[in-house]
Short mmCIF file of C-alpha atoms in Angstrom, two decimals:
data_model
loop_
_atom_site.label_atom_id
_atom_site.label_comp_id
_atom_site.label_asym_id
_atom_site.label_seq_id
_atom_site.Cartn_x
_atom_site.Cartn_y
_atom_site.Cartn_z
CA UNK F 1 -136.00 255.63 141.84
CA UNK F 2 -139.35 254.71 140.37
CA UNK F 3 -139.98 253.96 136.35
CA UNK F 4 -140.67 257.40 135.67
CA UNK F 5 -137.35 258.54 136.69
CA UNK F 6 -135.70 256.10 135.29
CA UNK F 7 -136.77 256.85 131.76
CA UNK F 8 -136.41 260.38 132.31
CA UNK F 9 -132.83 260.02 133.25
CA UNK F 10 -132.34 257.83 130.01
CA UNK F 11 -132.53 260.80 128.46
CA UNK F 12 -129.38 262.10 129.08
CA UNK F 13 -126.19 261.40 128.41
CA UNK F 14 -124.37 259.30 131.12
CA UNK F 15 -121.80 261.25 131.72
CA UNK F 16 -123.75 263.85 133.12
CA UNK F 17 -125.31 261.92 136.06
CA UNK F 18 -123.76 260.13 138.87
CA UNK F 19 -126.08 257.44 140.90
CA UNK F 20 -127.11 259.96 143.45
CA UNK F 21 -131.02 261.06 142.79
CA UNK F 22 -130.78 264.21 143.71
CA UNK F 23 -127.78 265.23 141.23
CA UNK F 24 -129.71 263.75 138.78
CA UNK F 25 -132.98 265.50 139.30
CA UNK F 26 -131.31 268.79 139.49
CA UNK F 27 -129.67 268.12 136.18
CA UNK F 28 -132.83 267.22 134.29
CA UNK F 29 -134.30 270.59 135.81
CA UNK F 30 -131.61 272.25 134.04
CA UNK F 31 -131.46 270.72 131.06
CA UNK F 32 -134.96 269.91 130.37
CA UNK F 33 -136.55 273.20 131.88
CA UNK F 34 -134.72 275.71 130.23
CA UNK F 35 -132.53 276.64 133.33
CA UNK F 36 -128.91 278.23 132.05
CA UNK F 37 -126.43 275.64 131.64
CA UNK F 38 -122.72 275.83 132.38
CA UNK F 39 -120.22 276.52 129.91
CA UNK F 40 -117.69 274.78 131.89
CA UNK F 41 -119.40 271.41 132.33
CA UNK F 42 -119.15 269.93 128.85
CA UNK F 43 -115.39 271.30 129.02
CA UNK F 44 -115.25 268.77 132.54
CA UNK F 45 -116.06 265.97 130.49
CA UNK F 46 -113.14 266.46 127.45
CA UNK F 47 -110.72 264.74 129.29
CA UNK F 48 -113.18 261.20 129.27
CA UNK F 49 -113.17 260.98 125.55
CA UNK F 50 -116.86 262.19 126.01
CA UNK F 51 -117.00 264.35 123.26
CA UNK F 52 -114.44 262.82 120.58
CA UNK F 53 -117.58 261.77 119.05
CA UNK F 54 -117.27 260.47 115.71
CA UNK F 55 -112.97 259.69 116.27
CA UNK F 56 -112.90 258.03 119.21
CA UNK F 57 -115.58 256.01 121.27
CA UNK F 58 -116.75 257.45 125.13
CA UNK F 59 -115.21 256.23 128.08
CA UNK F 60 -117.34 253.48 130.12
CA UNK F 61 -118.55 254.39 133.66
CA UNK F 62 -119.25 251.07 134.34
CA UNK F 63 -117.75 249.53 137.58
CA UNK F 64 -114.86 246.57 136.55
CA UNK F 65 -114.77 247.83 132.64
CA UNK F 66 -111.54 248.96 131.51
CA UNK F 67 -112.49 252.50 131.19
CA UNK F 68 -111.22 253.87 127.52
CA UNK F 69 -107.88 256.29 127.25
CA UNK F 70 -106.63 254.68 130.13
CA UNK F 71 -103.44 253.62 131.19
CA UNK F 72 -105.12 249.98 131.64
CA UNK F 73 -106.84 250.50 128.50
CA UNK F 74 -103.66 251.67 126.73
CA UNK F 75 -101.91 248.39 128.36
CA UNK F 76 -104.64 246.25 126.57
CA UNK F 77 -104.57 247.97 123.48
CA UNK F 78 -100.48 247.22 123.41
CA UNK F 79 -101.11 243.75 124.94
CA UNK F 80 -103.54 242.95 121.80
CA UNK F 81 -100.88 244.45 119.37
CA UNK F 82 -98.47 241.91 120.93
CA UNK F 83 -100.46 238.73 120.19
CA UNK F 84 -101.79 240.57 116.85
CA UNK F 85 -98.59 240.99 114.68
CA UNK F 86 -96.66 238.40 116.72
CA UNK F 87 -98.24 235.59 116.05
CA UNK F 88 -99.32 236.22 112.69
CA UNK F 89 -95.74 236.89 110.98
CA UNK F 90 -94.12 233.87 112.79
CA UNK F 91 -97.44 232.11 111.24
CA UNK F 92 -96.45 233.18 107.69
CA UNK F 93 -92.44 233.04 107.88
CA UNK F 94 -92.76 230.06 105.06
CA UNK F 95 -94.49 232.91 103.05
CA UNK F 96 -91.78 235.67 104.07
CA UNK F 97 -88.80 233.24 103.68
CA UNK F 98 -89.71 232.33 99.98
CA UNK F 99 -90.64 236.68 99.40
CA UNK F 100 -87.27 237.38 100.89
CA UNK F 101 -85.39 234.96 98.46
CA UNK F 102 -87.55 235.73 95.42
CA UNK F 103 -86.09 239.42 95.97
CA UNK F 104 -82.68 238.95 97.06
CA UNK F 105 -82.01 235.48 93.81
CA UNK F 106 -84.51 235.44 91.35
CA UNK F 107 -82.46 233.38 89.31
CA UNK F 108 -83.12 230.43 91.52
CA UNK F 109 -86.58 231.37 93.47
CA UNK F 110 -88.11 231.92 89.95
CA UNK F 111 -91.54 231.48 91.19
CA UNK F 112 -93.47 231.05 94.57
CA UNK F 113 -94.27 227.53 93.56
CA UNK F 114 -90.67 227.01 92.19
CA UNK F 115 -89.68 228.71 95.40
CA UNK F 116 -91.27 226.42 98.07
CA UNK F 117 -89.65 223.94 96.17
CA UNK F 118 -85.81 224.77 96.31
CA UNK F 119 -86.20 225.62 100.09
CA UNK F 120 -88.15 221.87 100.54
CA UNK F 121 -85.19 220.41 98.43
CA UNK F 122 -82.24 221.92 99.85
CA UNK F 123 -83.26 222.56 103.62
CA UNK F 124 -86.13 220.03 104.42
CA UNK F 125 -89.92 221.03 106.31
CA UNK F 126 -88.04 222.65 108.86
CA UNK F 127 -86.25 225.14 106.50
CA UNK F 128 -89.57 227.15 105.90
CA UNK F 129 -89.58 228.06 109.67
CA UNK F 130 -85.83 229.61 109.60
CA UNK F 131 -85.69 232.51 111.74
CA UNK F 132 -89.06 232.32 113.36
CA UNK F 133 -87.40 233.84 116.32
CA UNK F 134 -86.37 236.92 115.59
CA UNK F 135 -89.57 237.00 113.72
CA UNK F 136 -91.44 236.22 116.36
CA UNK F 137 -89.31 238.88 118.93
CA UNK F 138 -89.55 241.45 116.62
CA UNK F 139 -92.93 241.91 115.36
CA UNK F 140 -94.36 241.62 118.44
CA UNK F 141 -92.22 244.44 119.92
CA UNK F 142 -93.45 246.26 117.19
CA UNK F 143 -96.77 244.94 117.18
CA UNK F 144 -97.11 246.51 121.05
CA UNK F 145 -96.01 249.91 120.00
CA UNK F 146 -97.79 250.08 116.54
CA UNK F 147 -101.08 249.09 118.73
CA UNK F 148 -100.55 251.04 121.35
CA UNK F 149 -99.19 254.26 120.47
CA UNK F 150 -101.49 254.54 117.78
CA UNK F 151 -104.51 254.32 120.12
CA UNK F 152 -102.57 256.69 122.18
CA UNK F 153 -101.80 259.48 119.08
CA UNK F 154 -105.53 259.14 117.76
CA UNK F 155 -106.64 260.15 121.21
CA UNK F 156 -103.61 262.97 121.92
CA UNK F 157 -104.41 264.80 118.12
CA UNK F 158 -108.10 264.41 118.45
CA UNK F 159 -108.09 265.89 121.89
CA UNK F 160 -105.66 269.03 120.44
CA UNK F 161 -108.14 269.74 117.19
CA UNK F 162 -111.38 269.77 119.03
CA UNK F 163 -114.54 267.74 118.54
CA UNK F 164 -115.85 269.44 115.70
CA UNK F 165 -112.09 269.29 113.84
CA UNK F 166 -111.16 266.02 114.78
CA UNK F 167 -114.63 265.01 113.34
CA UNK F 168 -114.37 266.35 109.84
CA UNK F 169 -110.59 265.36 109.16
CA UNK F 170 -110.73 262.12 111.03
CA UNK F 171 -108.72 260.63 108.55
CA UNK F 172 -105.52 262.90 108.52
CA UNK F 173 -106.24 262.49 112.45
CA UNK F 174 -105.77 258.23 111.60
CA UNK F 175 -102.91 258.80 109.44
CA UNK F 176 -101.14 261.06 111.41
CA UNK F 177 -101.28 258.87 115.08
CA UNK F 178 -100.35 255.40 112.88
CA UNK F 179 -97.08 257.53 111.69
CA UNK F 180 -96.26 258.37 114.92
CA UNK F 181 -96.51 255.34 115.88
CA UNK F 182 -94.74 253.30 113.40
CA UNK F 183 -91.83 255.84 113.87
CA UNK F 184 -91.40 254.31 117.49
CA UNK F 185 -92.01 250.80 116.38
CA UNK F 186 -89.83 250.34 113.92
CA UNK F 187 -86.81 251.38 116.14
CA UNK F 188 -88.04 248.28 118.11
CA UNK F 189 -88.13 245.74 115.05
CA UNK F 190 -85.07 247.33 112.95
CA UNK F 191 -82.62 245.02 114.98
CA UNK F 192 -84.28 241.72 114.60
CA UNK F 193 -85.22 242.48 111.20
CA UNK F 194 -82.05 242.55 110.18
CA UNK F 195 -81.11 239.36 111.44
CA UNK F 196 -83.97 238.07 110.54
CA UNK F 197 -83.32 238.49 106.46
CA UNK F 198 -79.40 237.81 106.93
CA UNK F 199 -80.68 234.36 108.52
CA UNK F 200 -83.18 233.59 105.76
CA UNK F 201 -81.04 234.72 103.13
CA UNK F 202 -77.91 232.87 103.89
CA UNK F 203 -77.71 229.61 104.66
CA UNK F 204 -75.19 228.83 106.92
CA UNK F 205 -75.13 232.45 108.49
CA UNK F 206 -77.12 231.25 111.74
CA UNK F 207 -79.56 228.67 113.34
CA UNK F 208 -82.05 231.70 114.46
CA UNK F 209 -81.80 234.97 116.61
CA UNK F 210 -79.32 233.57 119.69
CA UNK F 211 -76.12 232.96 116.99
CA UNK F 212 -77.15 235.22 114.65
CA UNK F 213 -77.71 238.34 116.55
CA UNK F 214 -74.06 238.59 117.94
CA UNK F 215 -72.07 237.53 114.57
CA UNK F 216 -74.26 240.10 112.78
CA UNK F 217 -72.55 243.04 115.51
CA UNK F 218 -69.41 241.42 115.19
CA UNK F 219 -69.64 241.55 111.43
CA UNK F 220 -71.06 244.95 111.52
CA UNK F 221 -71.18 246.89 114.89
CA UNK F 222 -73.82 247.41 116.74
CA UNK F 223 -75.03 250.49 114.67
CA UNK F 224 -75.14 247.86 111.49
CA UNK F 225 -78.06 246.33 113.51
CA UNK F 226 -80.00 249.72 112.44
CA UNK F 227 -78.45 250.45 108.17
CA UNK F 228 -81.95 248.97 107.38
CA UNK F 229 -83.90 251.73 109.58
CA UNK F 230 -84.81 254.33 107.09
CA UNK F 231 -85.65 251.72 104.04
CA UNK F 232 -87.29 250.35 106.97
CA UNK F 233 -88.92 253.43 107.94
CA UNK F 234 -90.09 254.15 104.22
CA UNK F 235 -91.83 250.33 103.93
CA UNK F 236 -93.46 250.58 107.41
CA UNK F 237 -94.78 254.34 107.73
CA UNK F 238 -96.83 254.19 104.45
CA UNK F 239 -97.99 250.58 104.98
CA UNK F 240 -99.15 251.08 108.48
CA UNK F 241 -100.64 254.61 107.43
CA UNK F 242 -102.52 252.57 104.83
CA UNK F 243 -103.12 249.71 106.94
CA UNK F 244 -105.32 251.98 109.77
CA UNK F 245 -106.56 254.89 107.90
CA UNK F 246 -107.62 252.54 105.35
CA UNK F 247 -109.26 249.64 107.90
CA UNK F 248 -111.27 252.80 109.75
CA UNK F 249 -112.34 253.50 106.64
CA UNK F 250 -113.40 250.44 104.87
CA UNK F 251 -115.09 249.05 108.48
CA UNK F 252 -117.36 252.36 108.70
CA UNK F 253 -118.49 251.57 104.79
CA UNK F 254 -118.78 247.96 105.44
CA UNK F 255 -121.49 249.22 108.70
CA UNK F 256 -122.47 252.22 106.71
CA UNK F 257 -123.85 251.10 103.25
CA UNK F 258 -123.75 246.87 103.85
CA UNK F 259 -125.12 245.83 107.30
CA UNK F 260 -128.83 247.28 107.88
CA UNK F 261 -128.61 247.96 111.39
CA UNK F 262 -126.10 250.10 113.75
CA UNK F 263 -122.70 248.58 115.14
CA UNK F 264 -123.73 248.70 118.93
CA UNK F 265 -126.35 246.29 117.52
CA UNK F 266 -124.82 243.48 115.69
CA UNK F 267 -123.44 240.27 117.63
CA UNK F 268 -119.60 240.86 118.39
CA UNK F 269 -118.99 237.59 116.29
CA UNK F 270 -120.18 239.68 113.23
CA UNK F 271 -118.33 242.98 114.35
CA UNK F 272 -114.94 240.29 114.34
CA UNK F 273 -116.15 239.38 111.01
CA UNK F 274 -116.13 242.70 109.49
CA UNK F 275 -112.73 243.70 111.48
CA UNK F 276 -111.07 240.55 109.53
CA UNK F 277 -112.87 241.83 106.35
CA UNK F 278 -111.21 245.18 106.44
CA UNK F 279 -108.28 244.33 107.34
CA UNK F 280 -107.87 241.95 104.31
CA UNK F 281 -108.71 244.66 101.63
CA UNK F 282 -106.65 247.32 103.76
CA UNK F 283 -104.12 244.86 103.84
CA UNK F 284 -103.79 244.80 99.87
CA UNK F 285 -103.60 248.18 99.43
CA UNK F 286 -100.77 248.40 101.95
CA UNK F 287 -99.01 245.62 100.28
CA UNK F 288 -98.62 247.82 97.05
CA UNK F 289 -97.98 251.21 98.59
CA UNK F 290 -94.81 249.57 100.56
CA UNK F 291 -93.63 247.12 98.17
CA UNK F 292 -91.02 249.20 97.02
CA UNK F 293 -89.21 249.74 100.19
CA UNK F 294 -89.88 246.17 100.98
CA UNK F 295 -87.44 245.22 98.28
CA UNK F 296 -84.90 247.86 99.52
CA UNK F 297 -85.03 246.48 103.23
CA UNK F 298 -84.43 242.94 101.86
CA UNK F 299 -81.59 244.11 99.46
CA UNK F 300 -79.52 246.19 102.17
CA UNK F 301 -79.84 243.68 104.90
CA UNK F 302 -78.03 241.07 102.75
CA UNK F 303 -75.29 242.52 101.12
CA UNK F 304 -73.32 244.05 103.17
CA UNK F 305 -71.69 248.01 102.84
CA UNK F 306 -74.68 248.24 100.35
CA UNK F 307 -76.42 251.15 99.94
CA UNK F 308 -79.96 252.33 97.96
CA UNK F 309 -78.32 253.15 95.13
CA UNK F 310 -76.99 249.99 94.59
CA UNK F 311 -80.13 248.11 95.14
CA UNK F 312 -81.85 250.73 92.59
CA UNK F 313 -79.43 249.76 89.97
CA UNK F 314 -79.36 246.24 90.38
CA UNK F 315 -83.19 245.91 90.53
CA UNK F 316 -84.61 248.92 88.09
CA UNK F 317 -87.37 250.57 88.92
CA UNK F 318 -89.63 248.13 87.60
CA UNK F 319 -88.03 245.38 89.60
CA UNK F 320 -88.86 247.36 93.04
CA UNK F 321 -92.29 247.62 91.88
CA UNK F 322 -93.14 244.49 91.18
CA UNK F 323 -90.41 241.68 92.44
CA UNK F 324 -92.04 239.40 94.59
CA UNK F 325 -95.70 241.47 94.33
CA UNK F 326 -98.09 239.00 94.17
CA UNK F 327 -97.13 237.01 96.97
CA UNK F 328 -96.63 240.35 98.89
CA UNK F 329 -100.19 240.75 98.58
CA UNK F 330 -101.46 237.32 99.60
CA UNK F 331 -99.28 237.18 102.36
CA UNK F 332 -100.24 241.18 103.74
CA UNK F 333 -103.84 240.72 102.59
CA UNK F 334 -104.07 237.57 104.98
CA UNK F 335 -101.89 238.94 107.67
CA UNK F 336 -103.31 242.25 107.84
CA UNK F 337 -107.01 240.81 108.40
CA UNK F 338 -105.43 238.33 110.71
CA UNK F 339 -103.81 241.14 112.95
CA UNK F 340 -107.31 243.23 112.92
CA UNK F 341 -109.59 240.04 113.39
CA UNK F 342 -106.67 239.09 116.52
CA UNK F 343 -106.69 242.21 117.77
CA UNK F 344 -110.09 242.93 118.09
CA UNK F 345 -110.70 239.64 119.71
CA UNK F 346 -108.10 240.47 122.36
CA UNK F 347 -110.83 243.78 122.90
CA UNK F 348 -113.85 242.31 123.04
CA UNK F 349 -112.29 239.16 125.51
CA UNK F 350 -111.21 242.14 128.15
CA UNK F 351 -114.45 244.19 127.81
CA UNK F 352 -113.42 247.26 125.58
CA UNK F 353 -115.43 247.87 121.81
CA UNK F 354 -114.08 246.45 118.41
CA UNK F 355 -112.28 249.20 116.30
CA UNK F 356 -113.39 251.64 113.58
CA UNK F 357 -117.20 251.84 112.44
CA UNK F 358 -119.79 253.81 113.20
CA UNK F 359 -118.76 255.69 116.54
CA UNK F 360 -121.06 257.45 119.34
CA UNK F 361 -122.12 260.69 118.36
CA UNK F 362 -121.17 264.58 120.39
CA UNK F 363 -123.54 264.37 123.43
CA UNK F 364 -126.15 266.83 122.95
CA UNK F 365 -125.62 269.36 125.66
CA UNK F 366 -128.22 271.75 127.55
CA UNK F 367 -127.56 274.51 125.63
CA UNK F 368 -128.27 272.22 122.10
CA UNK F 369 -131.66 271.01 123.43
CA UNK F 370 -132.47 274.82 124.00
CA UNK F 371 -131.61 275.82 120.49
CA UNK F 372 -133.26 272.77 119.15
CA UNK F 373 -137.02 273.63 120.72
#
């Protein structure tokens, strides 16, 4: 193919050429001389991701790319989600030991600083890494299926409203794939949540996940592993609804209104950069929004035949607010731009685009280009 070919064939999408010349000659005669097109060709490309436009990014062609909405891109995206909430809690269990105390005995972890202390005091350096385990376990099974399923759901509900629908309510379209998600993901952390708090929360309970887990069922059957579910289910949904509709949000802003050139042209070290950005401020608003429940799931896991009622009266209102806020925030804020700036890593090392900002526009089709002129 000489030059001339080769920049008129730039002039059309990808996905409507192959590498054979003469498909792609007879598809410039169409589209470029008038010829009628096909309804039925843009309808062949749907199932790529070709025209999900401003939701979700197009599929690459390119040989040894993970090609997007795959099953291997789905296992990447659940891979990243693994080393992306995973690591990060068990990196900030001293942070989540002292928050869990601070809402369970005020009266003794007055204070973050105060509370660092008493744990230092009465349980040594290696007291702040108490149930790291189950930590550890548990968010990254939920990690894999809050990743995952969500990049899944996004794809499934903007496929079912359309390019032009999923475009203009892109963020009910965010909102509703991270419920769905979180919905399966908590199921997978409920049971090592639970021991989780009974093993920060009392001393003496268990070393970590491989004692605690079994006296927890003897204590309270196996269905006591899951009382914390629906508190759990009312801190997690919200958050994580916040946490991605917010990050897709805040990202396209940050590319929109703060960086002066397009996304597809800034280094990837930047694009990680504004993915740990996001996630930070997203991460603060989710901290507030679930705080509430947060307090509840910490309540009901240590006391047990407790129910929500209890933990209302005991705390007040004002108590679930705000008990323990502050370092909620410092601790989500860092961890949620930790999991983003992680996870997007984990993308760009395997080949596949950083999430959220400004996405590929609908492909122009034959039939556009005719109205156009």
């Amino acid at each position: 193919m000489d030059l001339r070919d080769r920049s008129r064939q730039s002039l059309i999408p990808s996905f409507l050429y192959s590498s054979a010349a003469s498909r792609t000659i007879g598809l410039e005669r169409n589209i470029l001389g008038g010829s009628p097109v096909s309804k039925a060709a843009p309808a062949a490309t749907a199932n790529d991701g070709a025209l999900m436009g401003s939701v979700v990014a197009q599929a690459p062609n390119e040989p040894g790319k993970i090609k997007l909405y795959s099953p291997m891109y789905y296992a990447a995206c659940t891979a990243g989600g693994i080393a992306s909430c995973g690591l990060t809690h068990t990196a900030v269990t001293p942070l989540d030991l002292v928050k869990c105390n601070m809402q369970i005995d005020p009266a003794k972890y007055k204070s973050i600083s105060s509370g660092f202390g008493v744990l230092l005091k009465e349980q040594g350096v290696r007291g702040f890494f108490r149930g790291w385990v189950p930590t550890l376990l548990g968010y990254s099974a939920q990690g894999a299926c809050k990743f995952g399923f969500y990049e899944f759901f996004k794809k499934y509900y903007s496929d079912i409203a359309g390019p032009e629908y999923a475009a203009k309510y892109k963020t009910l379209i965010y909102l509703a794939g991270s419920a769905s998600a979180e919905v399966i993901a908590d199921i997978a952390l409920c049971p090592f949540e639970a021991v989780k708090v009974r093993v920060q929360t009392q001393p003496g309970f268990a070393r970590g996940l491989s004692d605690g887990l079994p006296k927890f069922v003897r204590s309270e059957g196996a269905l006591g592993l899951y009382k914390g579910l629906v508190p759990l289910w009312g801190r997690q949904i919200p958050y994580t609804m916040m946490k991605f509709a917010s990050f897709e949000t805040i990202v396209e802003m940050i590319y929109k209104y703060s960086i002066p050139r397009p996304k597809d042209q800034c280094s990837k070290q930047l694009q990680l950069g504004v993915s740990f950005a996001g996630g930070y401020i997203a991460g603060v608003f989710c901290a507030v929004v679930s705080h509430p429940a947060d307090n509840l799931v910490s309540f009901l896991n240590n006391a047990k035949g407790a129910t929500v009622g209890d933990a209302v009266k005991k705390l007040g209102l004002w108590g679930l607010f705000t008990r323990g806020l502050p370092l909620r925030i410092v601790m989500i804020g860092t961890l949620t731009g930790a999991q983003w700036g992680i996870y997007d890593a984990f993308k760009v090392m395997v080949g596949l685009p950083t999430t959220g900002g400004v996405t590929p526009a609908v492909p122009a089709t034959g039939l556009d280009k005719l109205k156009a002129a």
